[in-house]
Amino acid sequence: MDVFHGEGAALLVQAILSLKTEEECRAFLEDLLTGKEIQDCSQRILVAKLLRERLVYSLIAQRTGASTATISRVNRCFSYGTGGYQTVLERMDEA
């Protein structure tokens, strides 16, 4: 299923691309997502970072509080997905 079809998805992508500062990004995410959703997304990017560092699941679970199911899902996306995690992690390394 392509989740990026439709006007709303295109608007979301354009909205994210329009953000210029960390403060703008924080404000937008706080308006868009619930606190729990922000925590979940934050946990996933941290899991991806630790997977990239080749930590084992048990250490990742200990450091992040993520379930092994969440770690496995992130690993599947990290390893076989569209490359989104790799792109943002590489760009953050460069910054």
mmCIF file with all atom_site columns, C-alpha atoms in Angstrom:
data_model
loop_
_atom_site.group_PDB
_atom_site.id
_atom_site.type_symbol
_atom_site.label_atom_id
_atom_site.label_alt_id
_atom_site.label_comp_id
_atom_site.label_asym_id
_atom_site.label_entity_id
_atom_site.label_seq_id
_atom_site.pdbx_PDB_ins_code
_atom_site.Cartn_x
_atom_site.Cartn_y
_atom_site.Cartn_z
_atom_site.occupancy
_atom_site.B_iso_or_equiv
_atom_site.pdbx_formal_charge
_atom_site.auth_seq_id
_atom_site.auth_comp_id
_atom_site.auth_asym_id
_atom_site.auth_atom_id
_atom_site.pdbx_PDB_model_num
ATOM 1  C CA . MET A 1 1  ? 0.000  0.000  0.000  1.00 0.00 ? 1  MET A CA 1
ATOM 2  C CA . ASP A 1 2  ? 1.331  3.389  -0.970 1.00 0.00 ? 2  ASP A CA 1
ATOM 3  C CA . VAL A 1 3  ? 0.741  5.641  2.026  1.00 0.00 ? 3  VAL A CA 1
ATOM 4  C CA . PHE A 1 4  ? 1.947  8.699  0.126  1.00 0.00 ? 4  PHE A CA 1
ATOM 5  C CA . HIS A 1 5  ? -0.902 8.970  -2.343 1.00 0.00 ? 5  HIS A CA 1
ATOM 6  C CA . GLY A 1 6  ? -3.348 11.776 -1.968 1.00 0.00 ? 6  GLY A CA 1
ATOM 7  C CA . GLU A 1 7  ? -3.350 15.455 -1.214 1.00 0.00 ? 7  GLU A CA 1
ATOM 8  C CA . GLY A 1 8  ? -2.811 15.112 2.537  1.00 0.00 ? 8  GLY A CA 1
ATOM 9  C CA . ALA A 1 9  ? 0.348  13.033 2.193  1.00 0.00 ? 9  ALA A CA 1
ATOM 10 C CA . ALA A 1 10 ? 1.787  15.443 -0.356 1.00 0.00 ? 10 ALA A CA 1
ATOM 11 C CA . LEU A 1 11 ? 0.981  18.327 1.982  1.00 0.00 ? 11 LEU A CA 1
ATOM 12 C CA . LEU A 1 12 ? 2.711  16.554 4.882  1.00 0.00 ? 12 LEU A CA 1
ATOM 13 C CA . VAL A 1 13 ? 5.908  16.037 2.871  1.00 0.00 ? 13 VAL A CA 1
ATOM 14 C CA . GLN A 1 14 ? 5.888  19.666 1.722  1.00 0.00 ? 14 GLN A CA 1
ATOM 15 C CA . ALA A 1 15 ? 5.278  20.836 5.305  1.00 0.00 ? 15 ALA A CA 1
ATOM 16 C CA . ILE A 1 16 ? 8.294  18.883 6.580  1.00 0.00 ? 16 ILE A CA 1
ATOM 17 C CA . LEU A 1 17 ? 10.477 20.188 3.758  1.00 0.00 ? 17 LEU A CA 1
ATOM 18 C CA . SER A 1 18 ? 9.463  23.767 4.578  1.00 0.00 ? 18 SER A CA 1
ATOM 19 C CA . LEU A 1 19 ? 10.872 23.645 8.132  1.00 0.00 ? 19 LEU A CA 1
ATOM 20 C CA . LYS A 1 20 ? 14.082 25.633 8.560  1.00 0.00 ? 20 LYS A CA 1
ATOM 21 C CA . THR A 1 21 ? 15.055 25.426 12.226 1.00 0.00 ? 21 THR A CA 1
ATOM 22 C CA . GLU A 1 22 ? 15.029 22.958 15.091 1.00 0.00 ? 22 GLU A CA 1
ATOM 23 C CA . GLU A 1 23 ? 12.513 25.179 16.872 1.00 0.00 ? 23 GLU A CA 1
ATOM 24 C CA . GLU A 1 24 ? 10.165 25.145 13.875 1.00 0.00 ? 24 GLU A CA 1
ATOM 25 C CA . CYS A 1 25 ? 10.480 21.377 13.665 1.00 0.00 ? 25 CYS A CA 1
ATOM 26 C CA . ARG A 1 26 ? 9.759  20.894 17.375 1.00 0.00 ? 26 ARG A CA 1
ATOM 27 C CA . ALA A 1 27 ? 6.718  23.201 17.183 1.00 0.00 ? 27 ALA A CA 1
ATOM 28 C CA . PHE A 1 28 ? 5.330  21.413 14.119 1.00 0.00 ? 28 PHE A CA 1
ATOM 29 C CA . LEU A 1 29 ? 5.848  17.943 15.592 1.00 0.00 ? 29 LEU A CA 1
ATOM 30 C CA . GLU A 1 30 ? 4.250  18.997 18.863 1.00 0.00 ? 30 GLU A CA 1
ATOM 31 C CA . ASP A 1 31 ? 1.201  20.309 16.996 1.00 0.00 ? 31 ASP A CA 1
ATOM 32 C CA . LEU A 1 32 ? 1.007  17.325 14.642 1.00 0.00 ? 32 LEU A CA 1
ATOM 33 C CA . LEU A 1 33 ? 1.690  14.379 16.959 1.00 0.00 ? 33 LEU A CA 1
ATOM 34 C CA . THR A 1 34 ? 0.709  13.294 20.433 1.00 0.00 ? 34 THR A CA 1
ATOM 35 C CA . GLY A 1 35 ? 3.389  13.063 23.100 1.00 0.00 ? 35 GLY A CA 1
ATOM 36 C CA . LYS A 1 36 ? 3.261  9.267  22.823 1.00 0.00 ? 36 LYS A CA 1
ATOM 37 C CA . GLU A 1 37 ? 3.718  9.392  19.049 1.00 0.00 ? 37 GLU A CA 1
ATOM 38 C CA . ILE A 1 38 ? 6.741  11.672 19.447 1.00 0.00 ? 38 ILE A CA 1
ATOM 39 C CA . GLN A 1 39 ? 8.198  9.277  22.032 1.00 0.00 ? 39 GLN A CA 1
ATOM 40 C CA . ASP A 1 40 ? 7.589  6.299  19.729 1.00 0.00 ? 40 ASP A CA 1
ATOM 41 C CA . CYS A 1 41 ? 9.224  8.006  16.741 1.00 0.00 ? 41 CYS A CA 1
ATOM 42 C CA . SER A 1 42 ? 12.119 9.162  18.920 1.00 0.00 ? 42 SER A CA 1
ATOM 43 C CA . GLN A 1 43 ? 12.629 5.629  20.180 1.00 0.00 ? 43 GLN A CA 1
ATOM 44 C CA . ARG A 1 44 ? 12.643 4.236  16.630 1.00 0.00 ? 44 ARG A CA 1
ATOM 45 C CA . ILE A 1 45 ? 15.306 6.627  15.348 1.00 0.00 ? 45 ILE A CA 1
ATOM 46 C CA . LEU A 1 46 ? 17.437 5.852  18.412 1.00 0.00 ? 46 LEU A CA 1
ATOM 47 C CA . VAL A 1 47 ? 17.002 2.125  17.768 1.00 0.00 ? 47 VAL A CA 1
ATOM 48 C CA . ALA A 1 48 ? 18.071 2.650  14.140 1.00 0.00 ? 48 ALA A CA 1
ATOM 49 C CA . LYS A 1 49 ? 21.149 4.580  15.303 1.00 0.00 ? 49 LYS A CA 1
ATOM 50 C CA . LEU A 1 50 ? 22.114 1.769  17.680 1.00 0.00 ? 50 LEU A CA 1
ATOM 51 C CA . LEU A 1 51 ? 21.491 -0.899 15.024 1.00 0.00 ? 51 LEU A CA 1
ATOM 52 C CA . ARG A 1 52 ? 23.794 1.063  12.734 1.00 0.00 ? 52 ARG A CA 1
ATOM 53 C CA . GLU A 1 53 ? 26.398 0.894  15.510 1.00 0.00 ? 53 GLU A CA 1
ATOM 54 C CA . ARG A 1 54 ? 25.851 -2.897 15.464 1.00 0.00 ? 54 ARG A CA 1
ATOM 55 C CA . LEU A 1 55 ? 24.612 -3.207 19.038 1.00 0.00 ? 55 LEU A CA 1
ATOM 56 C CA . VAL A 1 56 ? 22.793 -6.429 19.857 1.00 0.00 ? 56 VAL A CA 1
ATOM 57 C CA . TYR A 1 57 ? 19.046 -6.446 20.496 1.00 0.00 ? 57 TYR A CA 1
ATOM 58 C CA . SER A 1 58 ? 19.405 -6.999 24.243 1.00 0.00 ? 58 SER A CA 1
ATOM 59 C CA . LEU A 1 59 ? 21.581 -3.895 24.676 1.00 0.00 ? 59 LEU A CA 1
ATOM 60 C CA . ILE A 1 60 ? 19.310 -1.837 22.443 1.00 0.00 ? 60 ILE A CA 1
ATOM 61 C CA . ALA A 1 61 ? 16.281 -2.925 24.474 1.00 0.00 ? 61 ALA A CA 1
ATOM 62 C CA . GLN A 1 62 ? 18.085 -2.058 27.692 1.00 0.00 ? 62 GLN A CA 1
ATOM 63 C CA . ARG A 1 63 ? 19.177 1.394  26.473 1.00 0.00 ? 63 ARG A CA 1
ATOM 64 C CA . THR A 1 64 ? 15.936 2.411  24.767 1.00 0.00 ? 64 THR A CA 1
ATOM 65 C CA . GLY A 1 65 ? 13.168 0.490  26.492 1.00 0.00 ? 65 GLY A CA 1
ATOM 66 C CA . ALA A 1 66 ? 12.030 -0.737 23.070 1.00 0.00 ? 66 ALA A CA 1
ATOM 67 C CA . SER A 1 67 ? 10.505 -4.174 22.773 1.00 0.00 ? 67 SER A CA 1
ATOM 68 C CA . THR A 1 68 ? 12.263 -6.780 20.671 1.00 0.00 ? 68 THR A CA 1
ATOM 69 C CA . ALA A 1 69 ? 9.288  -6.556 18.280 1.00 0.00 ? 69 ALA A CA 1
ATOM 70 C CA . THR A 1 70 ? 9.936  -2.832 17.786 1.00 0.00 ? 70 THR A CA 1
ATOM 71 C CA . ILE A 1 71 ? 13.667 -3.409 17.381 1.00 0.00 ? 71 ILE A CA 1
ATOM 72 C CA . SER A 1 72 ? 12.977 -6.153 14.833 1.00 0.00 ? 72 SER A CA 1
ATOM 73 C CA . ARG A 1 73 ? 10.604 -3.916 12.870 1.00 0.00 ? 73 ARG A CA 1
ATOM 74 C CA . VAL A 1 74 ? 13.104 -1.042 12.822 1.00 0.00 ? 74 VAL A CA 1
ATOM 75 C CA . ASN A 1 75 ? 15.859 -3.465 11.805 1.00 0.00 ? 75 ASN A CA 1
ATOM 76 C CA . ARG A 1 76 ? 13.734 -4.758 8.936  1.00 0.00 ? 76 ARG A CA 1
ATOM 77 C CA . CYS A 1 77 ? 13.127 -1.190 7.714  1.00 0.00 ? 77 CYS A CA 1
ATOM 78 C CA . PHE A 1 78 ? 16.756 -0.220 8.341  1.00 0.00 ? 78 PHE A CA 1
ATOM 79 C CA . SER A 1 79 ? 18.091 -3.231 6.450  1.00 0.00 ? 79 SER A CA 1
ATOM 80 C CA . TYR A 1 80 ? 15.501 -3.774 3.714  1.00 0.00 ? 80 TYR A CA 1
ATOM 81 C CA . GLY A 1 81 ? 13.416 -0.590 3.589  1.00 0.00 ? 81 GLY A CA 1
ATOM 82 C CA . THR A 1 82 ? 13.633 2.446  1.387  1.00 0.00 ? 82 THR A CA 1
ATOM 83 C CA . GLY A 1 83 ? 16.812 3.857  2.923  1.00 0.00 ? 83 GLY A CA 1
ATOM 84 C CA . GLY A 1 84 ? 15.194 6.629  4.934  1.00 0.00 ? 84 GLY A CA 1
ATOM 85 C CA . TYR A 1 85 ? 16.919 5.746  8.202  1.00 0.00 ? 85 TYR A CA 1
ATOM 86 C CA . GLN A 1 86 ? 20.314 5.514  6.499  1.00 0.00 ? 86 GLN A CA 1
ATOM 87 C CA . THR A 1 87 ? 19.839 8.864  4.768  1.00 0.00 ? 87 THR A CA 1
ATOM 88 C CA . VAL A 1 88 ? 18.975 10.812 7.902  1.00 0.00 ? 88 VAL A CA 1
ATOM 89 C CA . LEU A 1 89 ? 21.609 9.099  10.060 1.00 0.00 ? 89 LEU A CA 1
ATOM 90 C CA . GLU A 1 90 ? 24.335 9.771  7.473  1.00 0.00 ? 90 GLU A CA 1
ATOM 91 C CA . ARG A 1 91 ? 23.275 13.408 7.172  1.00 0.00 ? 91 ARG A CA 1
ATOM 92 C CA . MET A 1 92 ? 23.284 13.850 10.927 1.00 0.00 ? 92 MET A CA 1
ATOM 93 C CA . ASP A 1 93 ? 26.814 12.412 11.005 1.00 0.00 ? 93 ASP A CA 1
ATOM 94 C CA . GLU A 1 94 ? 27.865 15.040 8.453  1.00 0.00 ? 94 GLU A CA 1
ATOM 95 C CA . ALA A 1 95 ? 26.346 17.926 10.412 1.00 0.00 ? 95 ALA A CA 1
#
